[in-house]
XYZ file of C-alpha atoms in Angstrom:
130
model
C -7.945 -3.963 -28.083
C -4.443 -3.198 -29.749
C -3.315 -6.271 -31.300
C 0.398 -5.891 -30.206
C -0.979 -5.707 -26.723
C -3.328 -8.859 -27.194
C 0.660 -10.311 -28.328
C 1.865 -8.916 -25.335
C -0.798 -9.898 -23.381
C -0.985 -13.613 -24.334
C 1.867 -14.841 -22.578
C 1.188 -14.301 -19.179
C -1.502 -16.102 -16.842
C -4.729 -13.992 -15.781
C -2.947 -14.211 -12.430
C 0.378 -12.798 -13.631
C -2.148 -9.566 -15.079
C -4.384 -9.372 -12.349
C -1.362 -9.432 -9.484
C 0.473 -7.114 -11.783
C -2.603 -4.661 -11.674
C -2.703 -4.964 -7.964
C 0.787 -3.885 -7.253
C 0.682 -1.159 -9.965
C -2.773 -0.339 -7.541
C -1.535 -0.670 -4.362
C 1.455 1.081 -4.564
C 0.437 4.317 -6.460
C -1.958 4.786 -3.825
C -0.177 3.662 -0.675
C 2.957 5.116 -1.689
C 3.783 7.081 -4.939
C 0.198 9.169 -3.794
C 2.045 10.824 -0.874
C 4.430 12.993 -2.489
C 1.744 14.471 -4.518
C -1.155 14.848 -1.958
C 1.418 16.324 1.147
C 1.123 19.829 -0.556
C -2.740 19.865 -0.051
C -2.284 18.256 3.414
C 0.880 20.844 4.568
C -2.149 23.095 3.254
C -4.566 21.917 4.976
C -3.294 21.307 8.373
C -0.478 24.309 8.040
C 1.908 21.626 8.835
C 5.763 22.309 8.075
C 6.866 20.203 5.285
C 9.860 18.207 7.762
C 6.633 17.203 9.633
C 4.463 15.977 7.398
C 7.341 13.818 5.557
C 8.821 12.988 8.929
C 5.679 11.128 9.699
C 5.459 9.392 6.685
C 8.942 8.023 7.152
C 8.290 6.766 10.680
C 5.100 5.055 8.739
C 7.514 3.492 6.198
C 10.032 2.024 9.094
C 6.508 0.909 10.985
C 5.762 -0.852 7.841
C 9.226 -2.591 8.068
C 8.839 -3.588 11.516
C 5.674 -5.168 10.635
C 6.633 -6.686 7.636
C 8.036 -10.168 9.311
C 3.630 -10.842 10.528
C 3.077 -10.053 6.638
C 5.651 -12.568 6.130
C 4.394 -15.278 8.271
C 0.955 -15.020 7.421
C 2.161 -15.324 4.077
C 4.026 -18.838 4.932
C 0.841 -19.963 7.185
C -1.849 -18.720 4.821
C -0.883 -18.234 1.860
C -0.490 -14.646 -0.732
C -4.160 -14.789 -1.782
C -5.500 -14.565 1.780
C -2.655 -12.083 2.699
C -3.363 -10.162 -0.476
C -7.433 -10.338 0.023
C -6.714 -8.889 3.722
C -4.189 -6.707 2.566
C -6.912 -5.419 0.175
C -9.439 -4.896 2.663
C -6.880 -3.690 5.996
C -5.452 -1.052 3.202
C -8.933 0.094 1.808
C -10.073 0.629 5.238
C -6.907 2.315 6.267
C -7.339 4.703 3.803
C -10.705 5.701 4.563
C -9.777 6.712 7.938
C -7.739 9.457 6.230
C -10.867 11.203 6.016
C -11.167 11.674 9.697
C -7.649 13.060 10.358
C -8.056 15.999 12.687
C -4.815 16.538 13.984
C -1.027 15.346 14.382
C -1.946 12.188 16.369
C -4.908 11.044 13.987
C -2.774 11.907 11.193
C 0.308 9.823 12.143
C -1.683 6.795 13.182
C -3.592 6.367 10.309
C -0.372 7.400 8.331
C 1.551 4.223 10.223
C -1.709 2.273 9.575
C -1.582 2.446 5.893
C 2.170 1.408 5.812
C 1.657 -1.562 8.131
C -1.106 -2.652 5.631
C 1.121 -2.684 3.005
C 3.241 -4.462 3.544
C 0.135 -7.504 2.756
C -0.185 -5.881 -0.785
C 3.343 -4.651 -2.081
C 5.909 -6.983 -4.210
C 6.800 -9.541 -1.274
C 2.950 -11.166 -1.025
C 2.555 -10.476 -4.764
C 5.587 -12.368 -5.475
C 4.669 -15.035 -2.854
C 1.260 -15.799 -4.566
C 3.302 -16.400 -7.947
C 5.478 -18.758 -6.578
């Protein structure tokens, strides 16, 4: 390993890496991954593109509606449960992307994978540190 990165590196707790691995995780594929797979999908489909991004903006105002349940099962539980069901709710909503078929399947897995994240983005990540 680089030895400026071991430098780096030696200053933060294995929690600190490992939670900063899991955000960089979650969100490039719960969010950044959109804009680049909605061609393929608009493909796909032969969706219009105001659909396909209108659907994933409803998803990211579902995912701020059900952000306060993220926040009290952070303040009953704790982050590391949150972020281990977070984990496993995402993974699973992401999966079910594979059985899309149509404009309804599509927009409730779409809503599903934004309500999940909400249990692995900054706010549970940040809750575990503190």
């Amino acid at each position: 390993m680089n030895l400026a990165l071991i430098r780096i590196l030696s200053g933060f707790s294995p929690l600190t890496i490992a939670l900063g691995i899991t955000m960089t995780v979650a969100y490039g594929t719960l969010f950044y991954s959109f804009p680049i797979l909605a061609p393929a999908i608009m493909a796909e489909f032969g969706w219009s593109r105001t659909f396909v991004f209108g659907i994933f903006s409803m998803a990211l105002v579902a995912g701020a509606v059900f952000a306060p349940v993220s926040g009290r099962l952070l303040d009953r539980r704790g982050g590391r449960f949150v972020l281990s069901l977070g984990t496993v709710l995402a993974s699973a909503a992401l999966v079910a992307m594979v059985w899309v078929n149509g404009p309804r399947s599509f927009a409730a897995v779409l809503l599903a994978i934004e309500a999940t994240a909400t249990f692995v983005q900054y706010e549970a990540g940040f809750a575990t540190l503190a």
